[in-house]
XYZ file of C-alpha atoms in Angstrom:
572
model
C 142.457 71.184 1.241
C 138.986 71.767 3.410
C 138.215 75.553 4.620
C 135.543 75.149 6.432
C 134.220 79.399 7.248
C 132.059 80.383 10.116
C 130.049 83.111 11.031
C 128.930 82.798 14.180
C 126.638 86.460 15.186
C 123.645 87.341 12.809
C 123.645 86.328 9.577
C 124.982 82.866 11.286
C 126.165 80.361 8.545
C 128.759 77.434 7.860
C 130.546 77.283 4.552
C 133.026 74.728 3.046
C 135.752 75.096 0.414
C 137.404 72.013 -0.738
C 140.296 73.131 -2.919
C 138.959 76.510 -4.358
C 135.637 74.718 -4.866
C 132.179 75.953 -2.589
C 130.930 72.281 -1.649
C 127.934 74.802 1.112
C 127.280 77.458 2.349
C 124.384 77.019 5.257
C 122.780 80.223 6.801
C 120.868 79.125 9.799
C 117.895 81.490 8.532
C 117.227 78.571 6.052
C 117.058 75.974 8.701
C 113.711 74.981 10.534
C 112.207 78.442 9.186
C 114.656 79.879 11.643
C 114.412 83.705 12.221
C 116.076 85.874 9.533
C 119.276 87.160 10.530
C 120.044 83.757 13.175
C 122.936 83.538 14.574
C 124.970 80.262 15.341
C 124.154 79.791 19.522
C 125.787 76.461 19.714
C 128.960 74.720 17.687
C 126.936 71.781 16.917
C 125.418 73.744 13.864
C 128.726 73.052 12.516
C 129.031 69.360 13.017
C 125.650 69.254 11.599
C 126.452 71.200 8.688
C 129.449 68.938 7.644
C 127.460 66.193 8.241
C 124.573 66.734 5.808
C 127.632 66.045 3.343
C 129.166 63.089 4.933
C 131.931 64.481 6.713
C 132.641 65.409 10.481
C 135.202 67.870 12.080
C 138.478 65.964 11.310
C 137.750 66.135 7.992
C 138.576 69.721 7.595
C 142.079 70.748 6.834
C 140.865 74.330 8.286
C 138.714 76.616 10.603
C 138.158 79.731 10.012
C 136.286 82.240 12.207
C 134.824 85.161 11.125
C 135.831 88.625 13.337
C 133.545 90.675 14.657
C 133.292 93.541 17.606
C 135.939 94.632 19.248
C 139.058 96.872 19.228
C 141.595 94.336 18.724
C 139.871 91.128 19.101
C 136.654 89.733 19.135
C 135.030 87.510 21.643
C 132.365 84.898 21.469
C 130.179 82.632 23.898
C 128.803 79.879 22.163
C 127.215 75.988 23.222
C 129.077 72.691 21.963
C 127.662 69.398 22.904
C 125.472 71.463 25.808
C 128.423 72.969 27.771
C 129.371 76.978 27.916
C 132.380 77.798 25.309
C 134.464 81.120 25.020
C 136.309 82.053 21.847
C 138.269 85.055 20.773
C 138.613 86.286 16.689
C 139.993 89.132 14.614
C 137.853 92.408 15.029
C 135.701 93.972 13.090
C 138.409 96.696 11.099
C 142.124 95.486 10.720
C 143.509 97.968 13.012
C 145.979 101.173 11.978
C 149.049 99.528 9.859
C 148.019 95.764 10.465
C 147.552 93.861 6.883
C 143.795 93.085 6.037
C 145.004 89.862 5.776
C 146.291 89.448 9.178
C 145.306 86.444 11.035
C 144.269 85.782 14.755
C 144.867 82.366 15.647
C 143.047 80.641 18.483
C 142.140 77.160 19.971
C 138.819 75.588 21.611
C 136.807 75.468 18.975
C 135.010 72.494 20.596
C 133.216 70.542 17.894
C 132.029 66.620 18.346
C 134.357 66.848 21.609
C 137.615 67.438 19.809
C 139.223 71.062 20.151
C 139.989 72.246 17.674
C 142.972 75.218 16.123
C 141.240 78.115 13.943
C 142.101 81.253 12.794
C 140.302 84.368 12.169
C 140.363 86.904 9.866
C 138.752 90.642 10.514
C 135.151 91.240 9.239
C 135.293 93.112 6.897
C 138.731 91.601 5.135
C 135.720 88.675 4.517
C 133.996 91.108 2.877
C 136.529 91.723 0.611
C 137.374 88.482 -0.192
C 134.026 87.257 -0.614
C 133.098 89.342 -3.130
C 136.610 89.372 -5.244
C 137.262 85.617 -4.964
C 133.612 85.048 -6.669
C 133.709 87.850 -9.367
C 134.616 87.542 -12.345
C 137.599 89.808 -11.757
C 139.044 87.303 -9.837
C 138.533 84.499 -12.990
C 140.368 86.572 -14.761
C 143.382 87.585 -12.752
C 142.211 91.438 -13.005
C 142.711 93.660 -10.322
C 139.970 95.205 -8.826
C 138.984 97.877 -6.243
C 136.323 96.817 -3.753
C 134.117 99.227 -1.614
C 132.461 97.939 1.436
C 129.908 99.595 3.807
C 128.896 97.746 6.410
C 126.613 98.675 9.236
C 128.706 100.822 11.691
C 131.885 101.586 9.677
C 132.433 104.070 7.233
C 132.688 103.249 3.590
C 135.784 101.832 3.158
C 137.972 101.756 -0.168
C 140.770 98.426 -0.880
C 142.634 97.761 -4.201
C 143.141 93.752 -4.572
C 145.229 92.119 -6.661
C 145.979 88.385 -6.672
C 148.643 88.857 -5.063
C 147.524 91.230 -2.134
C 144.905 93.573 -0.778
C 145.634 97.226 -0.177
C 143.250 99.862 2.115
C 142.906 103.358 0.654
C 140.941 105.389 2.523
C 137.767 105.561 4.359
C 135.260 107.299 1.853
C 133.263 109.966 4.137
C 132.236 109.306 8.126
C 128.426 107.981 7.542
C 127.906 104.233 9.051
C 125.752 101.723 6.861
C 123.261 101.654 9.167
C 122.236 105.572 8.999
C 120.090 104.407 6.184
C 117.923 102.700 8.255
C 117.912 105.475 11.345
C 116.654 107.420 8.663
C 113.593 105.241 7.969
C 113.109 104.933 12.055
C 112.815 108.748 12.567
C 110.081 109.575 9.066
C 107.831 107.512 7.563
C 105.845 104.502 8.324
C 108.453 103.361 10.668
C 109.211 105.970 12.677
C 109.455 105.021 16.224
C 110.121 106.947 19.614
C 112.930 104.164 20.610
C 116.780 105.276 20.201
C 118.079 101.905 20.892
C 119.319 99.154 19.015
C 119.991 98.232 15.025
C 117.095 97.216 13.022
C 118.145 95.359 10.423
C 114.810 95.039 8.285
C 113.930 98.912 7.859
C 116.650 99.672 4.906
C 115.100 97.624 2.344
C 111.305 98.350 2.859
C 112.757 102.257 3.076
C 114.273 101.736 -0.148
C 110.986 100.556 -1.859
C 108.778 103.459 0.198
C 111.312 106.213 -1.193
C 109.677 105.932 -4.955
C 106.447 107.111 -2.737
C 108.798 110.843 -2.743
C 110.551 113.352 -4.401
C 113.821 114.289 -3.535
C 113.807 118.180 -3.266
C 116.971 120.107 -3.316
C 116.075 122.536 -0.256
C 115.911 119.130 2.014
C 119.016 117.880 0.417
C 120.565 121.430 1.255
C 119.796 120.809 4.628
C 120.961 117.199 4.809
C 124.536 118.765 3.794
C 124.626 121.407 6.136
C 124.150 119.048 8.684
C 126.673 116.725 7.133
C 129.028 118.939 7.469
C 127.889 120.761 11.265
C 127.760 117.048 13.045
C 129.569 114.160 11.200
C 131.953 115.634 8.811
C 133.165 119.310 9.953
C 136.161 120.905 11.954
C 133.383 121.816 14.271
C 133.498 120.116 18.267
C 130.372 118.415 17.392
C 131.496 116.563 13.783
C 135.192 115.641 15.415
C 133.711 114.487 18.565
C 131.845 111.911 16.617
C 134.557 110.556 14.320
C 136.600 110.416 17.689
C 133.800 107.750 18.878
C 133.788 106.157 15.870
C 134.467 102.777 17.685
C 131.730 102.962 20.115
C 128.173 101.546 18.994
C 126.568 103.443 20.996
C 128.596 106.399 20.189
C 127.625 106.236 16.929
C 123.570 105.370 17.666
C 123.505 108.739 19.577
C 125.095 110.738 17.177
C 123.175 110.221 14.392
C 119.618 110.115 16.348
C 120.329 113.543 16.813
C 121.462 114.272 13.304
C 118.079 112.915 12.611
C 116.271 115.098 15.419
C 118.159 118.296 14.345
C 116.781 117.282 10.618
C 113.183 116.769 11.734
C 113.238 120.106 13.524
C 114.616 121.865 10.275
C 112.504 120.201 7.871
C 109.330 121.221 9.880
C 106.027 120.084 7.666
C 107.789 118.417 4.959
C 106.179 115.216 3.655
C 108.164 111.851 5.347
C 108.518 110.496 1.878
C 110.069 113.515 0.354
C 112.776 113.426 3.397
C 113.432 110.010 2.706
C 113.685 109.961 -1.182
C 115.718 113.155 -0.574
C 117.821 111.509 2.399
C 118.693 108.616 0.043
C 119.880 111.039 -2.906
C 122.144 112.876 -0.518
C 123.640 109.468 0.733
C 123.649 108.370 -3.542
C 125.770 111.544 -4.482
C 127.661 111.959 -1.622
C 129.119 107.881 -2.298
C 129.432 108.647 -6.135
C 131.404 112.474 -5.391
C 134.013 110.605 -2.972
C 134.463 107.544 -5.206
C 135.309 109.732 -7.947
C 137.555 112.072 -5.787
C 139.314 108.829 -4.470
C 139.923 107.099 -8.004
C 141.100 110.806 -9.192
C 143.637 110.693 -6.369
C 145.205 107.632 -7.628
C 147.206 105.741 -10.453
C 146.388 102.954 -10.448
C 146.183 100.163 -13.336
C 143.275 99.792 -15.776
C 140.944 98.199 -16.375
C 138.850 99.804 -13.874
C 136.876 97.441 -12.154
C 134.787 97.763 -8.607
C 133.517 94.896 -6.562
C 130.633 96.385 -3.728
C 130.281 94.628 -0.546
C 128.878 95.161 2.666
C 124.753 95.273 4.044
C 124.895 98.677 1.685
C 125.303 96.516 -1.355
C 122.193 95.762 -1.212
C 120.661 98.908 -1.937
C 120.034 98.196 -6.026
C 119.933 102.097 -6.336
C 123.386 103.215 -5.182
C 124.963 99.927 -6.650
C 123.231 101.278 -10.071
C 124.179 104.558 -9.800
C 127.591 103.651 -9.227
C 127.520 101.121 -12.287
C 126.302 104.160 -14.642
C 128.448 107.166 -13.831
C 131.039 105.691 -15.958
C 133.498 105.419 -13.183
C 134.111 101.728 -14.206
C 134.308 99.462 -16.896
C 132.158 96.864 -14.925
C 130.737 96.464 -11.852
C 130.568 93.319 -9.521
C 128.163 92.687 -6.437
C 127.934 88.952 -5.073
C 124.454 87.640 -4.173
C 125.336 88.038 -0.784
C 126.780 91.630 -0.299
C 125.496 91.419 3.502
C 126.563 88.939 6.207
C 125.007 86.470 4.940
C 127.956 85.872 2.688
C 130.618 86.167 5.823
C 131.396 82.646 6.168
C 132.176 82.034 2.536
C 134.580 85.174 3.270
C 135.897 84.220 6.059
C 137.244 80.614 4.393
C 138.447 82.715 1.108
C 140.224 84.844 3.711
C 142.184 81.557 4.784
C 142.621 80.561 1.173
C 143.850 84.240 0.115
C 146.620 83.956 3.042
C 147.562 80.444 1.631
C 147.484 81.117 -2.376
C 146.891 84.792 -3.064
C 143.272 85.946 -3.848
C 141.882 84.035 -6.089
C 138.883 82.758 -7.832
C 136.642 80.285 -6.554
C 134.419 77.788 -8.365
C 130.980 77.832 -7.002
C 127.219 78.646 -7.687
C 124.885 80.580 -6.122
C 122.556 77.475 -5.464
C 124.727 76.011 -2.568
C 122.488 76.051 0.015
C 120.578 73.659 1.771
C 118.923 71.157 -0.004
C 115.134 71.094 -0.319
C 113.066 67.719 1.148
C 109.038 67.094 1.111
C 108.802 66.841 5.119
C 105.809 65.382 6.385
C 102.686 67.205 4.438
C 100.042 68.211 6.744
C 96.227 66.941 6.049
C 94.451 68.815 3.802
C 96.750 68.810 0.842
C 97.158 66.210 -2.208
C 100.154 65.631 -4.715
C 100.481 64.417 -8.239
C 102.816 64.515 -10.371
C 103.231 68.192 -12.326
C 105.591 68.729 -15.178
C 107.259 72.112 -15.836
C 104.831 72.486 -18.738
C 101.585 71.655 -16.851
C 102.944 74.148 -14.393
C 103.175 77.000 -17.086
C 99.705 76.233 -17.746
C 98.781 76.788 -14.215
C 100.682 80.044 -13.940
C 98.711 81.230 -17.053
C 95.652 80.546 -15.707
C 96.400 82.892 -13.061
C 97.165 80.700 -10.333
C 100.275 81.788 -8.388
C 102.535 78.834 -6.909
C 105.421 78.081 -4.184
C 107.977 76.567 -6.456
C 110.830 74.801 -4.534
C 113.730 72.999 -6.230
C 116.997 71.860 -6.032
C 119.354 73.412 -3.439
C 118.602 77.146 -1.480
C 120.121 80.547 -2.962
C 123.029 81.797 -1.208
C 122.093 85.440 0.353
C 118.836 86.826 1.009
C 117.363 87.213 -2.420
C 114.819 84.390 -4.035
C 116.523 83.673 -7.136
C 114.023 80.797 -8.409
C 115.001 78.131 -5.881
C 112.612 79.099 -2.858
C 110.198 81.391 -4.994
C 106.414 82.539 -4.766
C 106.027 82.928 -8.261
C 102.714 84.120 -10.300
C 101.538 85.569 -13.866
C 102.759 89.624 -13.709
C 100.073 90.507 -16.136
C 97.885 92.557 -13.524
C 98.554 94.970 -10.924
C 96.150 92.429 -8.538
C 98.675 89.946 -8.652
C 101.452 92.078 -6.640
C 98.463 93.758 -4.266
C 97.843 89.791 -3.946
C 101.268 88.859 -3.208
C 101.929 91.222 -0.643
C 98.495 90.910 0.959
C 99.628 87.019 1.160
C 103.071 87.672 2.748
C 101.708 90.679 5.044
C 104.092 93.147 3.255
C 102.985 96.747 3.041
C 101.506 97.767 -0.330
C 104.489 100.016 -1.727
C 106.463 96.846 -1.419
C 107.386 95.821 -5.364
C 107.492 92.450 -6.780
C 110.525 91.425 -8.626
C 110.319 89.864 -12.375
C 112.601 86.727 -12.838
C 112.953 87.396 -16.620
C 114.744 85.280 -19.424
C 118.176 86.792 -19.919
C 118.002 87.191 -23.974
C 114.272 89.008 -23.755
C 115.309 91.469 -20.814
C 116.787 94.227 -22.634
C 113.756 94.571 -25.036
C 111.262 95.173 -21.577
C 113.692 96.734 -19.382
C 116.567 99.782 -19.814
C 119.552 98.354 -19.187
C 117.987 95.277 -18.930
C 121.427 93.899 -18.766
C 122.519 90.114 -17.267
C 121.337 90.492 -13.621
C 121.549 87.242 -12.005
C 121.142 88.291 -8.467
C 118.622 91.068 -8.747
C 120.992 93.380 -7.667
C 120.575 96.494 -9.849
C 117.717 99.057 -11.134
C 116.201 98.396 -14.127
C 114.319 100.906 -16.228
C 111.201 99.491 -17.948
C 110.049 100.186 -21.292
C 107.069 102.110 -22.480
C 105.470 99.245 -24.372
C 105.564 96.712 -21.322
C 104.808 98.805 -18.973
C 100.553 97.874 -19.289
C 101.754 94.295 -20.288
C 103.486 93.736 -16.746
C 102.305 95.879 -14.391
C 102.891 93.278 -11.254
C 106.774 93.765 -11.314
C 106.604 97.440 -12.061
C 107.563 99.528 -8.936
C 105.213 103.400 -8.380
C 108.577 104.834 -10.095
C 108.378 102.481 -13.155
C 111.855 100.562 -12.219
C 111.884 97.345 -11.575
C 114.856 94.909 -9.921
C 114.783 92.530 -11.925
C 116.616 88.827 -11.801
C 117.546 87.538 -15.441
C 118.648 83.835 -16.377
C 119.694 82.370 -19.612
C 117.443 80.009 -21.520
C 120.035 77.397 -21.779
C 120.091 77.150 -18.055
C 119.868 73.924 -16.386
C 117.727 75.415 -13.608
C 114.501 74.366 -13.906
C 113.052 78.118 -13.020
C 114.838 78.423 -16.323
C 113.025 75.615 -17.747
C 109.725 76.764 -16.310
C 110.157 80.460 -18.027
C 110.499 79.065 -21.488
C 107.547 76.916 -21.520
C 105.219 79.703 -19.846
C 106.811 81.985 -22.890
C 105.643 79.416 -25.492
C 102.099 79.757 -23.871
C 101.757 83.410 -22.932
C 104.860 85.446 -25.261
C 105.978 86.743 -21.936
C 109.131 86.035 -20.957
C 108.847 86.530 -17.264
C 106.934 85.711 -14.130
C 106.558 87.511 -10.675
C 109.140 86.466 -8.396
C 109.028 87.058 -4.231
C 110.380 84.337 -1.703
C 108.939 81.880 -0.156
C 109.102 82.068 3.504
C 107.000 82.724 6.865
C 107.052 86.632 7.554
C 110.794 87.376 9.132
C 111.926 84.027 8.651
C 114.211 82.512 6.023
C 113.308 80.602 2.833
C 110.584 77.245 3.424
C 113.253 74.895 4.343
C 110.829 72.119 3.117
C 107.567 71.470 0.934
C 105.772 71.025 4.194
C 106.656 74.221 5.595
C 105.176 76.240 3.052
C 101.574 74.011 3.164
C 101.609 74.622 6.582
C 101.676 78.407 5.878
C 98.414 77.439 3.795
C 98.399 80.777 1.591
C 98.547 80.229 -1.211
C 96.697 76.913 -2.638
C 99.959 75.073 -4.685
C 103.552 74.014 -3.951
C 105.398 72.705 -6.540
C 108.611 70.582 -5.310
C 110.694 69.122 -7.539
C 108.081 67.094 -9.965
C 105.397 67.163 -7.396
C 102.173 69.647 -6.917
C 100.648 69.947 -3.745
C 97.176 71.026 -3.874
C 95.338 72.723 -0.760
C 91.954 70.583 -0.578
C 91.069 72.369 2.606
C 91.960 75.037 4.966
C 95.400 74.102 6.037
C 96.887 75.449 9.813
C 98.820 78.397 9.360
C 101.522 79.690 11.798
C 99.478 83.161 12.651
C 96.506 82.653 13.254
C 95.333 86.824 13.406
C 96.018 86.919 9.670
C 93.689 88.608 7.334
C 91.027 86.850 5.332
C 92.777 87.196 1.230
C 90.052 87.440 -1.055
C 90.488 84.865 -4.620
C 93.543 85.925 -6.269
C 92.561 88.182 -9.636
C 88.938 88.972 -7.814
């Protein structure tokens, strides 16, 4: 049996399941150093997609649409083979009584020519399924609940079993994407605009926070206004949950919870509102979890799978994972969108067989290929232990291998990585990818030394929780250390057959540290270097390794912008 998922707004991406196995899942961001966030314009992406593996359309047993706006359904205009095509999907939210799991089914999904029957699950059902069908819950027939907050919904609450998947309640009436309002109205990017989602602020606001101090007489006034406009018996607060499925509704409401806050807060400092901002949002999610759980019976063991753009934020997922509320905690590598077509074919699968676990890896993206290196650059071959040397020797490198992490997080497969033995190297690396100088640097760390450097220091393989680290690194590593001393840190085990893996080990044997600075390798707002070629074209920094191979800058290479700042010599 072939699933073959699609999400076709941002986040765009084609997956395949082939009897409970993931054979791909393509983002478009990864393609052709596509934008981030790219959706799927035209159905051809999918004929292309199944192609790359040596199949076409009427291969696939099943289609499988991912929902997305709309009260009861969903509608899409998309290109196949040049000519205008309209589809309709699930929505967004199963609606009132309606099963999670039920299915819209459609026809004209237009691909090579052939229309094609699909169905289409709602939005945030993939959710859901995409992170329970991957977790280890899942593996071991466990139940689990699974809390997803997504952009413009609420938090939501489900209980899945293998055998179904049960809503509880909506948690409290905040949208995902207040997060980010927050960073638009304080800080360095505050703008004047009320219009539109941006969809880049919440991380950098997430690093910029350690800049503050949350102070409890700005939290005090984040919860009276919590309660006055968005979660009150007052006009104002049920006049907003009464909009609730109006974007722009929603937009307008909370620009002027934000306006009413800037007015209150007067001459506080924008990082203090925003540190404090994020701890109301942090103890708010952890009070109504734990009122919601107390509210219920249900089965041990306790275990929670987090989903939606929010499960990104390391902070709240780690605050979550240490109250004690659960016995363990699961977040996919792709908590956002980017996961949505691997949801939306476990959605099919779930109707078919119950919800249950998937085989796959988290290197099932695209493929990496040389492309056609530009002048200026020569190769040779490089082994993994020459390459420690290098990376010793304080020389940072593009490392490219294998096949593309899933989600949005370099996990060793599209990396910039570099010795994180001085605080120059992470000023260096975020001079290079024109990244504001609060942003941290992530350590890729060998899973049996992490707990000795870092508090958990717990298996992380998708750098998706805080990590603590320890007094006696802290001078030894300063390049992955965030201005708070956490750090969000990726661990993999020694016996891996990844050859980041590989490459960790032998730059232990030479250095004694177990870990490397880790940020991905892409153009500014783009996706991950789809090729070797890409990222000498970028020209900045002087070596790509791909698979065996180092590229060496011999000259000044071309690079896509050509205002960039001069970088001085890295460790200068």
């Amino acid at each position: 049996m072939r699933i073959c998922g699609i999400k076709l707004t941002h986040d765009g991406g084609v997956a395949l399941l082939e009897d409970g196995r993931l054979i791909f899942s393509i983002e478009q961001e990864k393609l052709r150093n596509n934008p981030r966030f790219q959706h799927i314009n035209d159905l051809d992406a999918v004929v292309a997609a199944l192609g790359e593996y040596g199949l076409d359309p009427t291969h696939v047993d099943r289609f499988v649409i991912d929902g997305w706006d709309g009260e009861t359904v969903s509608e899409f205009e998309v290109l196949s083979d040049g000519q205008p095509v309209r589809l309709a999907g699930a929505p967004y939210v199963e609606r009132g009584a309606t099963s999670p799991l039920a299915a819209y089914h459609g026809s004209g999904l237009m691909l090579g020519g052939i229309n094609f029957a699909y169905e289409s699950y709602p939005h945030v059902t993939g959710h859901v399924a995409s992170a329970y069908c991957t977790s280890p819950f899942a593996a071991a027939k466990e139940p689990a609940f699974c809390l997803v907050w997504d952009g413009c919904i609420f938090p939501r609450l489900y209980y899945v079993e293998p055998r179904g998947i049960h809503f509880i309640k909506c948690l409290f009436p905040i949208i995902g994407h207040t997060y980010a309002i927050a960073g638009q109205h304080f800080g360095p990017y505050r703008q004047t605009k009320r219009d539109g989602w941006n969809l880049d602020i919440a991380g950098k606001m997430m690093a910029y926070i350690a800049l503050g101090t949350a102070r409890e007489e700005i939290l005090k006034v984040f919860r009276e206004l919590y309660e006055e406009r968005l979660a009150g018996a007052g006009a104002v607060a049920c006049s907003y949950r009464q909009n609730s499925q109006s974007e722009d509704s929603l937009l307008e409401a909370v620009h002027d919870f934000f306006d009413e806050s800037a007015r209150r807060l007067g001459a506080a400092k924008s990082e203090d509102i925003l540190a404090s901002f994020h701890i109301f949002l942090e103890r708010l999610l952890v009070e109504e979890v734990t009122a919601a759980l107390r509210d219920l019976s249900m089965p041990l063991p306790r275990n929670l799978c987090i989903a939606g753009g929010c499960g990104l934020n390391i902070k709240w997922n780690s605050a979550l994972r240490a109250d004690g509320l659960f016995d363990a905690v699961w977040v996919p590598p792709f908590p956002n969108d980017s996961g949505s077509a691997i949801g939306a074919a476990c959605c099919a699968l779930a109707a078919e067989e119950g919800f249950v676990a998937i085989e796959w890896s988290v290197y099932r993206g695209p493929n990496i290929t040389l492309g056609d290196i530009p002048d200026g650059w020569q190769s040779a071959p490089c082994t993994l232990t020459e390459l420690a040397q290098l990376l010793a020797d304080d020389k940072p490198v593009v490392f490219l291998t294998g096949r593309a992490e899933l989600g949005p997080r370099a996990l060793g497969g599209r990396s910039i990585l570099a010795a994180a033995t001085s605080k120059e190297a992470k000023d260096y690396l975020n001079q290079v990818k024109l990244r504001e100088y609060f942003r941290p640097v992530a350590p890729i760390c060998l899973e049996d030394r992490a707990p000795g450097i870092f508090d958990p220091g717990t298996p992380d393989p998708y750098m998706l929780f805080d990590h603590r680290t320890r007094s006696a690194w802290i001078d030894q590593i300063p390049a992955v250390i965030h201005i708070d001393e956490t750090a969000r840190l990726q661990t993999i085990p020694r016996n891996s057959d990844h050859k980041v893996a590989q490459l960790l080990v032998e730059y232990e044997k030479l250095t004694g540290i177990p870990l490397l600075c880790n940020t991905s390798a892409n153009l500014n707002g783009h996706g991950f270097f789809p090729d070797a070629a890409a990222a000498c074209l970028w020209g900045r920094i002087d070596q790509v390794w791909c698979d065996g191979l180092l590229l060496t800058k011999t000259e000044p290479a071309a690079v896509f912008a050509t205002s960039q700042p001069t970088l001085p010599p890295f460790r200068a």
